[in-house]
């Protein structure tokens, strides 16, 4: 009954602006086709970093205009594009959906650029995985061209970096920064400098052209110096550092509405998270009663976490990917469009604020490949802290599910093959992370692990981590919660080690949208219940998964309208 009530609420509160009534058996509007194509091209031109990651390598080495004037120009451009897009009176269903999808992307960008003013407040904006980013790994990790050509592109990136860093400093000098933002900036930009001086050069060591190698050495020195100068500037900002990171209740709810199409009261939103947290804590108690019947839940978790992957994180993850792909195929849970090439690597020093992530080749790349990154513990930590930070076998297994099979990698397999360029290029946070987090629970429900309580504990610990993120995001940004209080929640309710708990709590200050892991999962679970009810229940899961994945990565409110 609780699930039914929740879903009825979602039906009424989730919507998208500018929706037009849908009819069938009508012709495509060629003017819209031209407009959407032109929109994509103008978007890529305005966001060259995003374009490179998508596989449009004519933009290699370019960085966006992050000056205050450039950002204002982009805001004005988006408003004009939105006005034009909303003006189309479309009737063909695919085009109606694409129109709403396109408008949702514009609204997402306008929230962060104009309403939240993220470029002028938050250094994490400049490493945004959903837009432009200073991350140069695309030139190193993706073998999209001969190594000499990729080095040339990387050198162009380095030559543009100093100007971009000056714009970052100018933008962030307009107001005092929260201490957690300064910590993030120092860590990320120090890591970037370290990468430029080290792995960035080493990756191109086989290039034999002496002129290119000399240029690489000099540009790397200059870029590293500029990056270290920015780090020193951030350190000087500690004199005026604040604790004022909260979006506030209105800002937080506006974030959900403009970026995900979700409109809900804060109390109701919190109740959803608390109920899912309670469900997962109860499941953990039952799993521990089977796994370590004489122990407390906390001691049971310690026992499970002591079982580290054989050979270390990287070797363990590589073995897991084969097992997971085979299970997905054997159980026929979702269409697998091709094996693809997946490497498992250690995360670079500038991008270790989260323990794991995947870089998948873009929709304009010829071949599908990916790098599944795992962050090692900080060598400056104590031996015990480093040991605790390494995930257990079960924890890593469900991280691999989340990142690869059938999580992000499989999702982008489908997204990259959409006919609509809008659907191929743009994803919502709740859809992307919601699908990957949903995949963890779905795999356990589908029988992965054959009821092994140790693996179930790994799945539940991943779920509890996202449950606490959900509640901490609300608490930090709307309830006056402190970082220390958030850290305690991660320790006590998600059973995180000390360093991970601190890392996760701090992330909530600069990434309030990490509520979307659990929010997206809950929305997909409710959509599955509604969609499969008249289609055979669990027997219809594969059809459901294929339907979810065939639309790219839209806000789930749009996806529900489309599927129902």
XYZ file of C-alpha atoms in Angstrom:
564
model
C 0.000 0.000 0.000
C 2.862 2.362 0.860
C 4.375 1.783 -2.591
C 1.048 2.426 -4.298
C 0.538 5.669 -2.380
C 4.056 6.787 -3.256
C 3.517 6.048 -6.920
C 0.213 7.910 -7.024
C 1.989 10.872 -5.492
C 4.696 10.655 -8.123
C 2.131 10.621 -10.898
C 0.759 13.920 -9.659
C 3.984 15.703 -8.753
C 6.290 14.714 -11.588
C 5.906 16.635 -14.754
C 7.758 18.514 -17.440
C 7.165 21.998 -18.676
C 6.048 22.815 -22.196
C 4.467 19.389 -22.847
C 2.196 19.140 -25.860
C -0.610 16.642 -26.363
C 0.561 13.555 -28.245
C -1.288 12.093 -31.216
C -0.353 9.205 -33.462
C 0.051 8.650 -37.210
C 1.280 12.166 -37.918
C 4.221 13.338 -39.970
C 7.579 14.522 -38.716
C 8.030 18.255 -38.664
C 11.171 18.942 -40.746
C 11.633 22.354 -39.136
C 11.978 20.709 -35.738
C 14.421 18.168 -37.147
C 16.587 21.009 -38.430
C 16.248 22.962 -35.193
C 17.274 20.051 -32.962
C 20.269 19.318 -35.193
C 21.321 22.973 -35.133
C 20.831 23.051 -31.359
C 23.233 20.142 -30.897
C 25.872 21.756 -33.098
C 25.616 25.111 -31.345
C 25.739 23.373 -27.965
C 28.912 21.492 -28.880
C 30.501 24.707 -30.114
C 29.667 26.457 -26.838
C 30.916 23.496 -24.803
C 34.031 22.122 -26.524
C 35.135 20.070 -23.508
C 31.788 18.293 -23.533
C 32.090 17.861 -27.316
C 35.492 16.151 -27.051
C 34.207 13.668 -24.480
C 31.267 12.976 -26.819
C 33.739 12.099 -29.577
C 33.718 15.269 -31.669
C 37.463 15.628 -31.997
C 37.474 18.709 -34.180
C 37.165 20.425 -30.783
C 40.239 18.686 -29.350
C 42.273 20.826 -26.997
C 39.688 23.587 -26.706
C 38.256 24.808 -23.434
C 35.111 26.924 -23.028
C 34.977 30.643 -22.392
C 34.565 30.640 -18.620
C 34.910 34.393 -18.271
C 32.017 36.168 -16.563
C 31.100 37.670 -19.923
C 31.297 34.282 -21.626
C 29.057 32.644 -19.015
C 26.510 35.443 -19.327
C 26.530 35.009 -23.106
C 25.853 31.304 -22.667
C 22.943 32.022 -20.310
C 21.429 34.374 -22.884
C 21.999 31.847 -25.683
C 20.230 29.125 -23.692
C 17.251 31.368 -22.957
C 16.886 32.164 -26.650
C 17.214 28.494 -27.626
C 14.606 27.625 -25.029
C 12.195 30.237 -26.346
C 12.562 28.882 -29.872
C 12.289 25.225 -28.844
C 9.163 25.783 -26.740
C 7.532 27.598 -29.654
C 7.203 24.460 -31.806
C 3.689 22.984 -31.807
C 4.624 19.353 -32.394
C 2.300 16.363 -32.630
C 4.506 13.448 -33.717
C 5.262 11.433 -30.526
C 9.017 11.044 -31.040
C 9.401 14.746 -31.674
C 7.194 15.717 -28.723
C 9.421 13.589 -26.500
C 12.614 15.021 -27.981
C 11.288 18.557 -27.509
C 10.635 17.953 -23.805
C 14.023 16.218 -23.496
C 15.827 19.171 -25.080
C 13.996 21.682 -22.889
C 14.914 19.677 -19.799
C 18.592 19.897 -20.693
C 18.396 23.659 -21.127
C 16.632 23.976 -17.779
C 19.309 21.844 -16.146
C 22.107 24.081 -17.416
C 20.246 27.287 -16.575
C 19.781 26.171 -12.996
C 23.491 25.659 -12.381
C 24.660 28.654 -14.426
C 22.041 31.271 -13.623
C 20.135 30.329 -10.471
C 22.782 28.502 -8.426
C 25.615 30.593 -9.976
C 27.865 27.553 -9.660
C 30.784 28.923 -11.783
C 31.143 31.767 -9.269
C 30.673 29.711 -6.113
C 31.835 26.129 -6.563
C 35.215 24.899 -7.884
C 33.632 21.479 -8.542
C 31.806 23.108 -11.464
C 35.047 23.006 -13.417
C 35.263 19.213 -13.134
C 31.590 18.603 -14.012
C 31.163 15.147 -15.582
C 27.917 16.287 -17.243
C 29.268 19.399 -18.973
C 32.692 20.868 -19.717
C 35.514 19.637 -17.531
C 39.206 20.294 -17.006
C 39.739 16.531 -16.909
C 42.269 15.742 -19.715
C 42.058 11.954 -19.459
C 40.158 11.628 -22.761
C 43.405 12.306 -24.643
C 45.224 9.597 -22.730
C 42.683 6.878 -22.009
C 40.793 6.777 -25.313
C 42.710 5.499 -28.302
C 40.557 7.340 -30.828
C 43.501 8.414 -33.005
C 47.238 7.678 -33.434
C 49.200 8.617 -30.335
C 50.969 11.517 -32.082
C 47.610 13.079 -32.952
C 46.340 12.654 -29.404
C 49.535 14.218 -28.051
C 49.025 17.186 -30.367
C 45.476 17.552 -29.020
C 46.709 17.267 -25.441
C 49.339 19.940 -26.068
C 46.629 22.263 -27.345
C 44.712 21.578 -24.138
C 47.807 22.446 -22.079
C 48.343 25.658 -24.029
C 44.741 26.725 -23.270
C 44.837 25.702 -19.633
C 46.466 28.838 -18.183
C 43.747 31.096 -19.607
C 41.041 28.791 -18.245
C 42.642 28.733 -14.786
C 42.768 32.537 -14.734
C 39.035 32.587 -15.465
C 38.406 30.063 -12.682
C 40.271 32.271 -10.215
C 38.498 35.435 -11.371
C 35.084 33.799 -11.041
C 35.694 32.335 -7.604
C 37.202 35.527 -6.211
C 33.810 37.243 -6.081
C 32.870 35.814 -2.653
C 34.398 33.989 0.307
C 34.488 30.218 -0.225
C 33.281 27.471 2.115
C 36.136 25.545 3.699
C 35.003 22.280 2.100
C 35.110 23.920 -1.332
C 38.648 25.112 -0.681
C 39.657 21.619 0.432
C 38.120 20.167 -2.729
C 39.861 22.730 -4.944
C 43.276 22.228 -3.326
C 42.990 18.451 -3.648
C 41.677 18.466 -7.227
C 43.965 21.105 -8.695
C 47.004 19.728 -6.845
C 46.155 16.352 -8.332
C 45.829 17.913 -11.774
C 49.284 19.494 -11.462
C 50.711 16.168 -10.318
C 49.070 14.434 -13.270
C 50.401 16.953 -15.801
C 53.943 16.544 -14.512
C 53.755 12.771 -14.203
C 51.218 10.503 -15.937
C 50.372 13.136 -18.527
C 53.933 13.016 -19.844
C 54.504 9.316 -19.257
C 51.432 8.386 -21.304
C 53.093 9.746 -24.452
C 56.604 8.415 -23.804
C 56.531 6.221 -26.915
C 56.172 9.240 -29.225
C 59.449 9.458 -31.167
C 59.121 12.934 -32.656
C 61.736 15.017 -30.734
C 60.001 18.311 -31.526
C 56.719 17.052 -30.043
C 58.397 15.665 -26.937
C 60.284 18.926 -26.332
C 57.055 20.871 -26.711
C 55.285 18.456 -24.356
C 57.946 18.933 -21.693
C 57.800 22.730 -21.890
C 54.002 23.027 -22.042
C 53.623 20.549 -19.184
C 55.999 22.640 -17.067
C 54.079 25.820 -17.831
C 50.667 24.242 -17.224
C 51.764 22.614 -13.963
C 53.179 25.940 -12.763
C 49.898 27.719 -13.558
C 47.913 25.012 -11.789
C 50.108 25.161 -8.693
C 49.700 28.937 -8.675
C 45.933 28.467 -8.544
C 46.330 25.967 -5.689
C 48.349 28.560 -3.773
C 45.593 31.114 -4.388
C 42.981 28.721 -2.987
C 45.152 28.195 0.078
C 45.216 31.955 0.651
C 41.418 32.019 0.625
C 41.382 30.136 3.924
C 41.754 33.482 5.677
C 38.144 34.311 4.726
C 36.711 30.774 4.501
C 33.091 30.230 5.528
C 30.633 27.419 6.226
C 28.016 28.898 3.903
C 27.522 26.148 1.346
C 23.768 25.470 1.745
C 21.438 26.015 -1.210
C 18.507 26.583 1.139
C 15.147 24.819 0.866
C 13.918 26.892 -2.076
C 17.182 26.439 -3.967
C 17.280 22.699 -3.257
C 13.715 22.131 -4.443
C 14.352 24.310 -7.486
C 17.348 22.104 -8.267
C 15.137 19.006 -8.290
C 12.474 20.699 -10.396
C 14.754 22.283 -13.001
C 17.242 19.429 -13.332
C 14.979 16.383 -12.837
C 11.389 17.548 -13.305
C 10.496 16.511 -9.748
C 8.262 18.810 -7.682
C 7.655 17.698 -4.095
C 7.483 19.111 -0.571
C 10.672 18.718 1.443
C 8.959 16.666 4.160
C 7.616 14.154 1.653
C 10.985 13.949 -0.047
C 12.646 13.197 3.272
C 10.065 10.546 4.133
C 10.850 8.601 0.951
C 14.512 8.474 1.890
C 13.879 7.508 5.489
C 11.597 4.650 4.451
C 14.159 3.223 2.027
C 16.890 3.581 4.644
C 14.724 1.698 7.167
C 14.022 -1.070 4.662
C 17.710 -1.556 3.915
C 18.737 -1.468 7.583
C 16.179 -4.184 8.313
C 17.495 -6.269 5.424
C 21.052 -5.817 6.722
C 19.976 -7.060 10.163
C 18.507 -10.201 8.599
C 21.583 -10.804 6.414
C 23.889 -10.403 9.412
C 21.785 -12.819 11.455
C 22.632 -15.418 8.816
C 26.237 -14.389 8.178
C 27.434 -13.698 11.743
C 24.615 -14.796 14.085
C 26.597 -14.224 17.293
C 27.702 -10.695 16.344
C 26.173 -7.255 16.402
C 25.333 -5.685 13.056
C 28.363 -3.397 13.385
C 30.689 -6.344 14.056
C 29.064 -8.274 11.216
C 29.870 -5.424 8.848
C 33.470 -5.347 10.105
C 33.732 -9.075 9.409
C 32.317 -8.690 5.886
C 34.540 -5.698 5.174
C 37.619 -7.648 6.195
C 37.166 -9.934 3.181
C 39.166 -7.946 0.644
C 39.314 -8.842 -3.074
C 42.101 -11.292 -3.839
C 45.042 -9.585 -5.515
C 43.747 -6.098 -4.698
C 41.020 -3.827 -6.056
C 42.075 -3.713 -9.689
C 42.658 -7.436 -10.126
C 39.473 -8.231 -8.220
C 37.359 -5.906 -10.352
C 38.739 -7.360 -13.591
C 37.662 -10.852 -12.538
C 34.258 -9.620 -11.429
C 33.404 -8.052 -14.786
C 33.549 -11.407 -16.565
C 31.291 -13.019 -13.972
C 28.785 -10.187 -14.048
C 28.500 -10.021 -17.823
C 27.905 -13.759 -17.979
C 25.160 -13.577 -15.352
C 23.361 -10.809 -17.244
C 23.527 -12.884 -20.433
C 22.534 -16.177 -18.777
C 19.517 -14.669 -17.012
C 18.560 -12.598 -20.074
C 17.897 -9.555 -17.901
C 18.462 -6.893 -20.540
C 19.687 -6.675 -24.117
C 23.487 -6.537 -24.379
C 24.384 -4.813 -27.626
C 28.044 -5.814 -27.728
C 30.890 -6.745 -25.432
C 32.899 -3.558 -25.818
C 36.396 -3.047 -24.448
C 36.691 -2.214 -20.753
C 39.904 -1.476 -18.873
C 40.191 -1.268 -15.091
C 42.668 1.375 -13.941
C 43.670 3.382 -10.893
C 41.951 6.777 -10.788
C 44.216 9.758 -11.484
C 45.207 11.920 -8.535
C 43.003 14.873 -9.530
C 39.832 12.795 -9.597
C 39.693 10.756 -6.399
C 36.888 12.516 -4.573
C 34.731 9.456 -5.287
C 35.909 5.883 -4.900
C 34.888 4.625 -8.344
C 33.690 5.927 -11.704
C 33.682 4.953 -15.381
C 34.683 6.861 -18.499
C 32.745 5.532 -21.504
C 33.536 6.553 -25.069
C 31.129 9.078 -26.502
C 28.300 8.600 -29.000
C 30.397 9.969 -31.853
C 33.269 7.513 -31.273
C 33.696 4.643 -33.719
C 34.149 1.923 -31.091
C 32.661 1.486 -27.653
C 35.311 1.366 -24.959
C 35.537 2.366 -21.328
C 37.918 2.787 -18.419
C 36.584 1.719 -15.031
C 38.525 3.765 -12.475
C 39.022 2.847 -8.827
C 40.570 5.352 -6.424
C 43.349 4.021 -4.182
C 43.639 5.138 -0.573
C 45.626 8.290 0.118
C 49.256 7.293 0.811
C 49.368 9.961 3.532
C 46.823 8.032 5.607
C 47.854 5.518 8.265
C 48.213 1.862 7.283
C 44.974 1.026 9.103
C 43.088 3.859 7.389
C 44.341 2.731 3.994
C 43.351 -0.867 4.709
C 39.881 0.146 5.873
C 39.356 2.278 2.764
C 39.853 -0.657 0.358
C 36.372 -2.086 -0.349
C 35.442 -5.613 0.613
C 34.884 -8.281 -2.007
C 31.103 -7.876 -1.753
C 31.226 -4.081 -1.746
C 33.465 -4.075 -4.817
C 31.185 -6.575 -6.577
C 28.205 -4.244 -6.400
C 30.402 -1.285 -7.312
C 31.330 -3.218 -10.461
C 27.634 -3.863 -11.107
C 26.968 -0.132 -10.707
C 29.768 1.007 -13.007
C 29.762 -1.708 -15.683
C 27.390 -4.718 -15.868
C 24.544 -3.892 -16.082
C 25.069 -0.342 -14.823
C 26.647 2.652 -16.515
C 28.532 0.832 -19.259
C 25.461 -1.060 -20.461
C 23.352 2.079 -20.194
C 25.725 3.970 -22.478
C 25.814 1.005 -24.863
C 22.146 1.723 -25.462
C 22.313 5.521 -25.244
C 25.101 5.781 -27.820
C 22.931 4.046 -30.402
C 19.870 6.289 -30.170
C 18.639 7.873 -33.401
C 18.034 11.184 -31.648
C 21.233 13.136 -31.078
C 19.557 14.763 -28.091
C 19.007 11.330 -26.519
C 22.544 10.227 -27.382
C 24.237 13.265 -25.880
C 22.337 14.346 -22.793
C 21.571 12.484 -19.587
C 19.978 13.464 -16.312
C 21.775 12.783 -13.037
C 18.858 10.854 -11.506
C 18.430 8.692 -14.601
C 22.123 7.847 -14.946
C 22.937 7.198 -11.300
C 19.440 5.928 -10.597
C 19.788 3.239 -13.281
C 23.196 2.132 -12.024
C 22.010 2.027 -8.397
C 18.773 0.293 -9.408
C 20.918 -2.303 -11.210
C 22.597 -3.264 -7.939
C 19.298 -4.124 -6.253
C 17.852 -5.697 -9.393
C 20.815 -8.074 -9.754
C 20.358 -9.313 -6.193
C 16.611 -9.701 -6.734
C 17.326 -11.645 -9.933
C 19.351 -14.208 -7.998
C 22.920 -13.009 -8.320
C 24.989 -14.551 -5.531
C 22.519 -17.395 -4.900
C 21.503 -15.882 -1.573
C 25.088 -15.566 -0.273
C 24.674 -13.301 2.807
C 28.184 -11.878 2.439
C 27.333 -10.617 -1.051
C 23.966 -9.386 0.173
C 25.751 -7.337 2.821
C 27.876 -5.816 0.050
C 24.750 -4.849 -1.883
C 23.077 -3.387 1.196
C 26.120 -1.369 2.228
C 26.115 0.253 -1.214
C 22.402 0.973 -0.822
C 22.861 2.409 2.667
C 25.650 4.664 1.448
C 23.249 6.142 -1.137
C 20.435 6.325 1.446
C 22.613 8.459 3.682
C 23.724 10.617 0.756
C 20.047 11.263 0.049
C 19.268 12.327 3.628
C 22.529 14.217 4.095
C 21.898 16.243 0.934
C 18.549 17.328 2.367
C 20.059 17.945 5.798
C 23.109 19.921 4.680
C 21.214 22.134 2.265
C 17.811 22.619 3.919
C 18.044 21.680 7.621
C 21.228 23.312 8.892
C 23.067 19.989 9.258
C 26.817 20.340 9.871
C 29.497 18.381 8.043
C 30.376 16.653 11.323
C 26.771 15.546 11.785
C 26.703 14.269 8.201
C 29.949 12.407 8.801
C 28.435 10.722 11.861
C 25.458 9.569 9.767
C 27.784 7.913 7.278
C 29.634 6.186 10.125
C 26.558 5.057 12.060
C 23.972 4.332 9.363
C 26.082 3.450 6.318
C 28.923 1.815 8.303
C 31.597 3.767 6.445
C 35.201 3.887 7.645
C 36.421 7.205 9.034
C 38.065 8.509 5.871
C 35.225 7.463 3.568
C 32.652 8.984 5.930
C 34.469 12.313 5.930
C 34.889 12.199 2.146
C 31.208 11.449 1.594
C 30.017 14.153 4.000
C 32.221 16.778 2.385
C 31.029 15.771 -1.074
C 27.482 16.580 -0.030
C 28.409 20.247 0.400
C 29.593 20.728 -3.190
C 27.441 18.034 -4.849
C 23.929 18.459 -3.422
C 22.550 16.545 -6.407
C 24.013 13.288 -5.094
C 20.537 12.776 -3.682
C 19.810 11.484 -7.187
C 21.332 8.029 -6.659
C 18.548 6.910 -4.358
C 15.918 9.230 -5.822
C 16.487 7.817 -9.307
C 16.424 4.244 -8.001
C 13.126 4.799 -6.190
C 11.513 6.360 -9.251
C 12.651 3.483 -11.472
C 11.421 0.852 -9.002
C 8.005 2.469 -8.942
C 7.924 2.754 -12.711
C 8.852 -0.931 -12.974
C 6.026 -1.918 -10.632
C 3.496 0.069 -12.637
C 4.772 -0.923 -16.098
C 5.153 -4.665 -15.417
C 1.892 -5.037 -13.483
C -0.106 -5.915 -16.592
C 2.834 -7.512 -18.444
C 3.691 -10.523 -16.323
C 5.576 -9.039 -13.387
C 9.185 -10.218 -13.178
C 8.807 -12.060 -16.483
C 8.593 -8.616 -18.100
C 11.763 -7.251 -16.515
C 13.864 -7.576 -19.663
C 11.239 -5.781 -21.726
C 11.049 -3.099 -19.059
C 14.823 -2.643 -18.948
C 15.047 -2.404 -22.723
C 12.268 0.185 -22.761
C 14.016 2.256 -20.087
C 17.323 2.143 -21.945
C 15.957 2.885 -25.414
C 15.314 6.533 -24.598
C 18.839 7.751 -23.842
C 18.976 9.296 -20.381
C 16.051 11.681 -19.872
C 14.664 12.887 -16.561
C 12.612 9.994 -15.214
C 9.504 12.169 -15.192
C 9.748 12.336 -19.005
C 10.554 8.639 -19.207
C 7.431 7.769 -17.230
C 5.253 9.931 -19.475
C 6.754 8.203 -22.506
C 6.479 4.618 -21.247
C 3.061 4.866 -19.618
